[in-house]
mmCIF file of C-alpha atoms in Angstrom:
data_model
loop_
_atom_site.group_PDB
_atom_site.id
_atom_site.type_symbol
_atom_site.label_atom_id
_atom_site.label_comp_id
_atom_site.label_asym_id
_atom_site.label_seq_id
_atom_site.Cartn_x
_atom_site.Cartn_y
_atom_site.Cartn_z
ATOM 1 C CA UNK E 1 68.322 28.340 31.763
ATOM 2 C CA UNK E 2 72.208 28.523 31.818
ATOM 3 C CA UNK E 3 74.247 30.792 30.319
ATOM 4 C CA UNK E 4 75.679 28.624 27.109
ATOM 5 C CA UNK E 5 79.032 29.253 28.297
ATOM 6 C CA UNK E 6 78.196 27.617 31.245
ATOM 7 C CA UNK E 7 76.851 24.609 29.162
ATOM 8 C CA UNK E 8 78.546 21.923 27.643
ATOM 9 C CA UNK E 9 77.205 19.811 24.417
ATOM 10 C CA UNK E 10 78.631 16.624 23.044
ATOM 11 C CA UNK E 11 76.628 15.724 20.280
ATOM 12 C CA UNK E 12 76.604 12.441 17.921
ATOM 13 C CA UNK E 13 74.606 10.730 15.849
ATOM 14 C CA UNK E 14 71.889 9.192 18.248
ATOM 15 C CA UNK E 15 72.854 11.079 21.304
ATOM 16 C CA UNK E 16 72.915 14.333 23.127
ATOM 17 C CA UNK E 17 75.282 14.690 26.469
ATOM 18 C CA UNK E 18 74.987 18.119 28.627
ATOM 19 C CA UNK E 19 77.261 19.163 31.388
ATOM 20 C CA UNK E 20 76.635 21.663 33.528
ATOM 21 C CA UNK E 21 80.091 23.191 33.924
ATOM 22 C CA UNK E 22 79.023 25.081 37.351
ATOM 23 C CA UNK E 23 78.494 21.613 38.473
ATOM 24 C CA UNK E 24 80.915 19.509 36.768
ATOM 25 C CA UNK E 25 78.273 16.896 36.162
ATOM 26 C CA UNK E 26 76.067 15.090 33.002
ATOM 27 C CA UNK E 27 72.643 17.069 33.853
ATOM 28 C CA UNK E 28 71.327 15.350 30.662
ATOM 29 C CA UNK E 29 71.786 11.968 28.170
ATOM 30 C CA UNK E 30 69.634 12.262 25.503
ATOM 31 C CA UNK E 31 69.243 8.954 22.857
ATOM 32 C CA UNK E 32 66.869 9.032 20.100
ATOM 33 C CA UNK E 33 65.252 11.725 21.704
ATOM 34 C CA UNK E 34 64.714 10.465 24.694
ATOM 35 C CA UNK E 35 65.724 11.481 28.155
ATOM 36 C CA UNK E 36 67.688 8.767 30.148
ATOM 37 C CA UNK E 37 68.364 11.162 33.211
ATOM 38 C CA UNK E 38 66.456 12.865 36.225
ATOM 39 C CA UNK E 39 69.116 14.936 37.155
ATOM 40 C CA UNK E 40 72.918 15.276 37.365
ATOM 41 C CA UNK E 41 75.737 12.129 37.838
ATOM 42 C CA UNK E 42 77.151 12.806 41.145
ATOM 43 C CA UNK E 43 80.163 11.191 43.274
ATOM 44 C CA UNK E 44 77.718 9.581 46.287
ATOM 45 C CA UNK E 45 79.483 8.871 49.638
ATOM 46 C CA UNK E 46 76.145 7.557 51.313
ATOM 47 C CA UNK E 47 74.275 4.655 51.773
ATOM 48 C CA UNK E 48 71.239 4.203 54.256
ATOM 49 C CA UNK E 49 72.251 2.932 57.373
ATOM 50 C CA UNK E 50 71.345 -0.592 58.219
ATOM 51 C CA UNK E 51 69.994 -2.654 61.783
ATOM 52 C CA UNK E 52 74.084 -3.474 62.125
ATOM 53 C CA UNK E 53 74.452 0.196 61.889
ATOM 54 C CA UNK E 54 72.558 1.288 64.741
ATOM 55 C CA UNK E 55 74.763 -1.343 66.857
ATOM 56 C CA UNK E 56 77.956 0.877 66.260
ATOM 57 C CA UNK E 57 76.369 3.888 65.414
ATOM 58 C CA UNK E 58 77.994 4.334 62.062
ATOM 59 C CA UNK E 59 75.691 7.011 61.017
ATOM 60 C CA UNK E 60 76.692 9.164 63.981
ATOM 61 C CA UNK E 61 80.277 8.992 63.330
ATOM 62 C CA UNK E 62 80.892 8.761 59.619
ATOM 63 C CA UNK E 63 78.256 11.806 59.870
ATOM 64 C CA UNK E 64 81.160 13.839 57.714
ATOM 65 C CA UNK E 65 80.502 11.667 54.285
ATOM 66 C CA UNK E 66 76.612 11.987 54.254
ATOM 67 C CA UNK E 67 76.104 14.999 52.154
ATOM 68 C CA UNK E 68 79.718 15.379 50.942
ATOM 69 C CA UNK E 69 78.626 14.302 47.112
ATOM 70 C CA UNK E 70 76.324 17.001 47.334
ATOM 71 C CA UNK E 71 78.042 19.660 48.806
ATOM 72 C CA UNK E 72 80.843 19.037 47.082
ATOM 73 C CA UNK E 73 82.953 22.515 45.652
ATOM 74 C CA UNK E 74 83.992 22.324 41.743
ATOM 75 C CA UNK E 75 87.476 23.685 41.917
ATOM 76 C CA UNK E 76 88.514 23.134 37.883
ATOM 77 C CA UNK E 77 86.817 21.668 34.531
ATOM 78 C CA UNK E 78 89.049 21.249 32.080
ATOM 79 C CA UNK E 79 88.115 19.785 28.382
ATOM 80 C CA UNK E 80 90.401 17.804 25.647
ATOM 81 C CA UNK E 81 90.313 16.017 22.409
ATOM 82 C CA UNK E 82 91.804 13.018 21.554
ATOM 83 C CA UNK E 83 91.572 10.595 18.481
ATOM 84 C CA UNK E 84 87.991 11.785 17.978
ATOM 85 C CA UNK E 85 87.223 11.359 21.956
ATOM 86 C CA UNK E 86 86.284 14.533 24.064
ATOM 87 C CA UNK E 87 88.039 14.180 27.679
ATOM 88 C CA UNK E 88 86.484 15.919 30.939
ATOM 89 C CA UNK E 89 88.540 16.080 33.790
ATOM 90 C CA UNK E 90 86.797 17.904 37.358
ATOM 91 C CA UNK E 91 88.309 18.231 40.628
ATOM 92 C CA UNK E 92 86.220 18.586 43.726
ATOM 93 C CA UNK E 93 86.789 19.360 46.996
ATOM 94 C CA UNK E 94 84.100 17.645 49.756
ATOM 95 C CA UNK E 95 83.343 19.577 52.378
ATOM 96 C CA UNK E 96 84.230 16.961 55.270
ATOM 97 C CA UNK E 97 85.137 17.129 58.421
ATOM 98 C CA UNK E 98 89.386 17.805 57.066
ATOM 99 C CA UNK E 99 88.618 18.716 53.352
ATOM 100 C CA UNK E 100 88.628 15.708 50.744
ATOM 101 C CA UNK E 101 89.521 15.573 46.859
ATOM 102 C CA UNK E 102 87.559 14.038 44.815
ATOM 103 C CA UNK E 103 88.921 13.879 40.588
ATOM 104 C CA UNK E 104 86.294 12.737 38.170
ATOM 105 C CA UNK E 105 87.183 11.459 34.260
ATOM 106 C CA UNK E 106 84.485 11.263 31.595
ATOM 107 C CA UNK E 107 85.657 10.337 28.305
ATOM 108 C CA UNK E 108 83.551 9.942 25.415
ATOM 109 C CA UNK E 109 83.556 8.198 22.251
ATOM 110 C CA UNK E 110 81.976 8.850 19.015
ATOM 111 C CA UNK E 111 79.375 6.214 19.450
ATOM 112 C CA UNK E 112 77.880 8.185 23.181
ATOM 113 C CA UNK E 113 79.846 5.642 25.259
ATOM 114 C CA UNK E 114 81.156 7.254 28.344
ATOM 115 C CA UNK E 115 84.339 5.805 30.178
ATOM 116 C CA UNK E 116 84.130 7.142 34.251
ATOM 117 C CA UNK E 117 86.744 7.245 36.285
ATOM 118 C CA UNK E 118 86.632 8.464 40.122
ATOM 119 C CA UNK E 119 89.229 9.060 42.465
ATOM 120 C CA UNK E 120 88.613 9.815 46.463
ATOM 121 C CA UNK E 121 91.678 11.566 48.029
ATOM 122 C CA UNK E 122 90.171 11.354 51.866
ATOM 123 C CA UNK E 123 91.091 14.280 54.173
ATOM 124 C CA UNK E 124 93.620 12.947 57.116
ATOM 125 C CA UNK E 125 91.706 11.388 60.446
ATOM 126 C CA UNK E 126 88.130 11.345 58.394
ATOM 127 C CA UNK E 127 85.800 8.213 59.791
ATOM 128 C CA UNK E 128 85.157 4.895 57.395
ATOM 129 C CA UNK E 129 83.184 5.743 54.201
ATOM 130 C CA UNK E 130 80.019 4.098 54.164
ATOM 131 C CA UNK E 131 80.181 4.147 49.836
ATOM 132 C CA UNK E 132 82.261 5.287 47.262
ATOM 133 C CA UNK E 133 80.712 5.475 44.079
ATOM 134 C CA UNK E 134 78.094 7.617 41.926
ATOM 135 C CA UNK E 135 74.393 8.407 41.760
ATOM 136 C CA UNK E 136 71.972 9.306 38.927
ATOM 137 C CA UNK E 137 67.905 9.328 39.263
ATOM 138 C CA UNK E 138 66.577 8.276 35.725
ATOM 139 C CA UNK E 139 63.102 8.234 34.580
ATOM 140 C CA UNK E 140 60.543 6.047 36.210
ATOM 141 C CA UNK E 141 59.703 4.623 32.633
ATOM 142 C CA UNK E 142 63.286 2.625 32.972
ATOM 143 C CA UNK E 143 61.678 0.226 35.523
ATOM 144 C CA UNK E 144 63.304 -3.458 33.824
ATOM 145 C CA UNK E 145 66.753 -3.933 35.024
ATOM 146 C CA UNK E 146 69.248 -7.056 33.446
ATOM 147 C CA UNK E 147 72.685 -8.108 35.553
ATOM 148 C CA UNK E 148 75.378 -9.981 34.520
ATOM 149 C CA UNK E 149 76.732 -10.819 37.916
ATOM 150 C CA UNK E 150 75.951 -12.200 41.554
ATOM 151 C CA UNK E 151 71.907 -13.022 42.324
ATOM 152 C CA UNK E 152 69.605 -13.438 42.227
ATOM 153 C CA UNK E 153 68.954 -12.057 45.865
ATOM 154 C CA UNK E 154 70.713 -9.109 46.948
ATOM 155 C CA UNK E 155 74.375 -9.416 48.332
ATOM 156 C CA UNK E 156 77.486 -7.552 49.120
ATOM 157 C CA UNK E 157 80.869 -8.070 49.731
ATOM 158 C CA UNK E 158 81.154 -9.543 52.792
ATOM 159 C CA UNK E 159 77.911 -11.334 52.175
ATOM 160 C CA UNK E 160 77.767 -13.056 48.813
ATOM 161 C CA UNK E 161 78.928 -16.347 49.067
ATOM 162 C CA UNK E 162 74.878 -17.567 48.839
ATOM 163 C CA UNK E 163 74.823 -15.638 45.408
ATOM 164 C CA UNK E 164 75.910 -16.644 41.876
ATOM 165 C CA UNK E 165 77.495 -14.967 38.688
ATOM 166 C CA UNK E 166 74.500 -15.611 36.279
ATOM 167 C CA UNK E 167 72.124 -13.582 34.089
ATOM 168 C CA UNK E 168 69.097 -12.332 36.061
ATOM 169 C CA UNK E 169 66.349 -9.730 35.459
ATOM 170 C CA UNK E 170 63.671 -8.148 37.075
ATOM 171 C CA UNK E 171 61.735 -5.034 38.228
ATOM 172 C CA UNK E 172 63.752 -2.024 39.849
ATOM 173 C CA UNK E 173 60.419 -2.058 42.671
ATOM 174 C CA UNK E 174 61.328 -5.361 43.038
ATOM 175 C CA UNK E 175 64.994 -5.353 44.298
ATOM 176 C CA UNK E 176 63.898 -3.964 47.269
ATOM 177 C CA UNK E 177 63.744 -5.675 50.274
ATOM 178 C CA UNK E 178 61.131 -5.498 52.518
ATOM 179 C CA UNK E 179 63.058 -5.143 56.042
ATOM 180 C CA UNK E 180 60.772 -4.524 58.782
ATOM 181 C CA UNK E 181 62.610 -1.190 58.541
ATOM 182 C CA UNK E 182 63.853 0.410 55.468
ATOM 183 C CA UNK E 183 67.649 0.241 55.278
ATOM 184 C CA UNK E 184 70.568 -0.297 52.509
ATOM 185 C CA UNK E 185 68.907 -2.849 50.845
ATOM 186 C CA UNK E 186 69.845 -4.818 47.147
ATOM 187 C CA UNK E 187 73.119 -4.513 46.138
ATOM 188 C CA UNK E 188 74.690 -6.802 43.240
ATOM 189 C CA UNK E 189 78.626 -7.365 43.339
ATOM 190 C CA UNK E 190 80.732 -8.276 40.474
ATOM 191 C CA UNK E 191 78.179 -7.020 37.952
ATOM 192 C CA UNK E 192 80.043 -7.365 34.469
ATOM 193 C CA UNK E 193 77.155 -5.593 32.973
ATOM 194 C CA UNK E 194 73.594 -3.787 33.881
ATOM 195 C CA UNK E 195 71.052 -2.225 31.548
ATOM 196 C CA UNK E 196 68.174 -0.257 32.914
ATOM 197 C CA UNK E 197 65.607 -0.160 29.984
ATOM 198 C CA UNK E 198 62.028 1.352 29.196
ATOM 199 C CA UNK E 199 59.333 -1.156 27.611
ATOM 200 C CA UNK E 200 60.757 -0.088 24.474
ATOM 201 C CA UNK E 201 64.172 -1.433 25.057
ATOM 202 C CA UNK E 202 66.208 1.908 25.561
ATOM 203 C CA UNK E 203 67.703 2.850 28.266
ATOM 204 C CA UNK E 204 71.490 2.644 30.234
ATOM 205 C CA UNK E 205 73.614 0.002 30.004
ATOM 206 C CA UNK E 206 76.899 0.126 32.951
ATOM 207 C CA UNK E 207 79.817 -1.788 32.499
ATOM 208 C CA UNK E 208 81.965 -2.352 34.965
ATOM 209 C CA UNK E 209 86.251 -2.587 33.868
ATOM 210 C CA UNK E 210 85.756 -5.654 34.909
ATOM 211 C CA UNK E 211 83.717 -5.176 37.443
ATOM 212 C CA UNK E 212 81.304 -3.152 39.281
ATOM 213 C CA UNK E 213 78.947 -3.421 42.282
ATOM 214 C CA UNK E 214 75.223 -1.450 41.376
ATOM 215 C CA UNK E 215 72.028 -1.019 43.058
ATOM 216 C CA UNK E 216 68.876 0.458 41.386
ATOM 217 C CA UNK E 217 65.479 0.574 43.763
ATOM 218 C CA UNK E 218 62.786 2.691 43.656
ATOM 219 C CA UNK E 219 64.097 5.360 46.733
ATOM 220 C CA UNK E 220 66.873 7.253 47.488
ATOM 221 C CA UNK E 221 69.055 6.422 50.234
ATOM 222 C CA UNK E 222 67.763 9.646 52.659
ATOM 223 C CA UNK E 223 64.281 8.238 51.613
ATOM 224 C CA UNK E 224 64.721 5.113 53.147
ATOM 225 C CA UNK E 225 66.464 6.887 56.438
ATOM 226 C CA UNK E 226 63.732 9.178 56.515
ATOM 227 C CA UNK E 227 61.161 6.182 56.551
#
């Protein structure tokens, strides 16, 4: 167990929220007692490579971004208040190849609501970066997913025009795609909203201001690789 000094608690009504100050990161999200996360909200920088991939060899040379999110260095964590909100503001620095910044904004309401904002300063002469965005394993139990955005099939940005903006559900198992290797596989673009949800009907709903591109499957991107 941490130090509670080295603990941070935002509590409401429904809801719990830890961070883990050594880490700058949500370690926990209770609701009505239940546990929504696996382990911490991190800044991801990864995705697994793909067939196209191995044609230019992007996981050779954009090598630098693959474990940045992890390795990343807290440098401050500073906390406000505002109008009944409680601000966290972290600064990282990624260990790549010419140091990186990477600023992270949590800001949370009174009703457990948690606004995110990210912001990549890349170090000079650093390779393409294969993602920018964050990463959270949750509990197996949150296995339905609902998507306001392009589907039904999986799609990306320079490969959606096939999809449509509509409602769609499903299985998280099931937004995999079964490649005849594993690779980056089920991405959704403009996603106004997603809710990942237990058979109860609780769970994580991500909203995207206006919009966001999320994928939820069953592995880990250095699962897949390592497949």
């Amino acid at each position: 167990a941490l130090p509670i000094f080295d603990v941070l608690k935002v509590n409401g009504p429904n809801f719990h929220i830890t961070f883990n100050k050594n880490k700058g990161a949500i370690t926990s999200y209770i609701y009505k007692g239940i546990e929504l996360i696996k382990n911490e909200l991190s800044p991801n920088f990864w995705r697994a490579h793909t067939d196209n991939d191995d044609g230019n060899k992007l996981q050779q040379r954009c090598i630098t971004w693959k474990n940045a999110g992890e390795k990343k260095k807290i440098k401050s964590f500073k906390i406000e208040e505002d109008n009944n909100k409680i601000i966290i503001k972290v600064e990282f620095i990624l260990s790549t190849e010419t140091p990186s910044k990477c600023n992270m904004t949590y800001i949370i309401n009174g009703s457990g609501e948690i606004e995110i904002t990210q912001e990549l300063i890349p170090g000079v002469n650093l390779p393409e970066i294969p993602e920018v965005g964050m990463m959270v394993n949750l509990m197996k139990e949150f296995e339905n997913i609902t998507w306001y955005g392009k589907g039904p099939h999986e799609n990306y940005c320079d490969r959606s025009v096939g999809a449509r903006v509509g409602l769609f559900n499903g299985k998280v198992n099931e937004q995999l795609e079964n490649y005849l290797r594993p690779q980056e596989c089920g991405n959704k673009t403009d996603v106004r909203w997603v809710t990942l949800t237990n058979r109860g009907g609780i769970g994580i709903k991500i909203s995207g201001l206006p919009l966001v591109e999320i994928n939820a499957l069953p592995y880990t991107p250095k699962e897949l690789e390592n497949s």
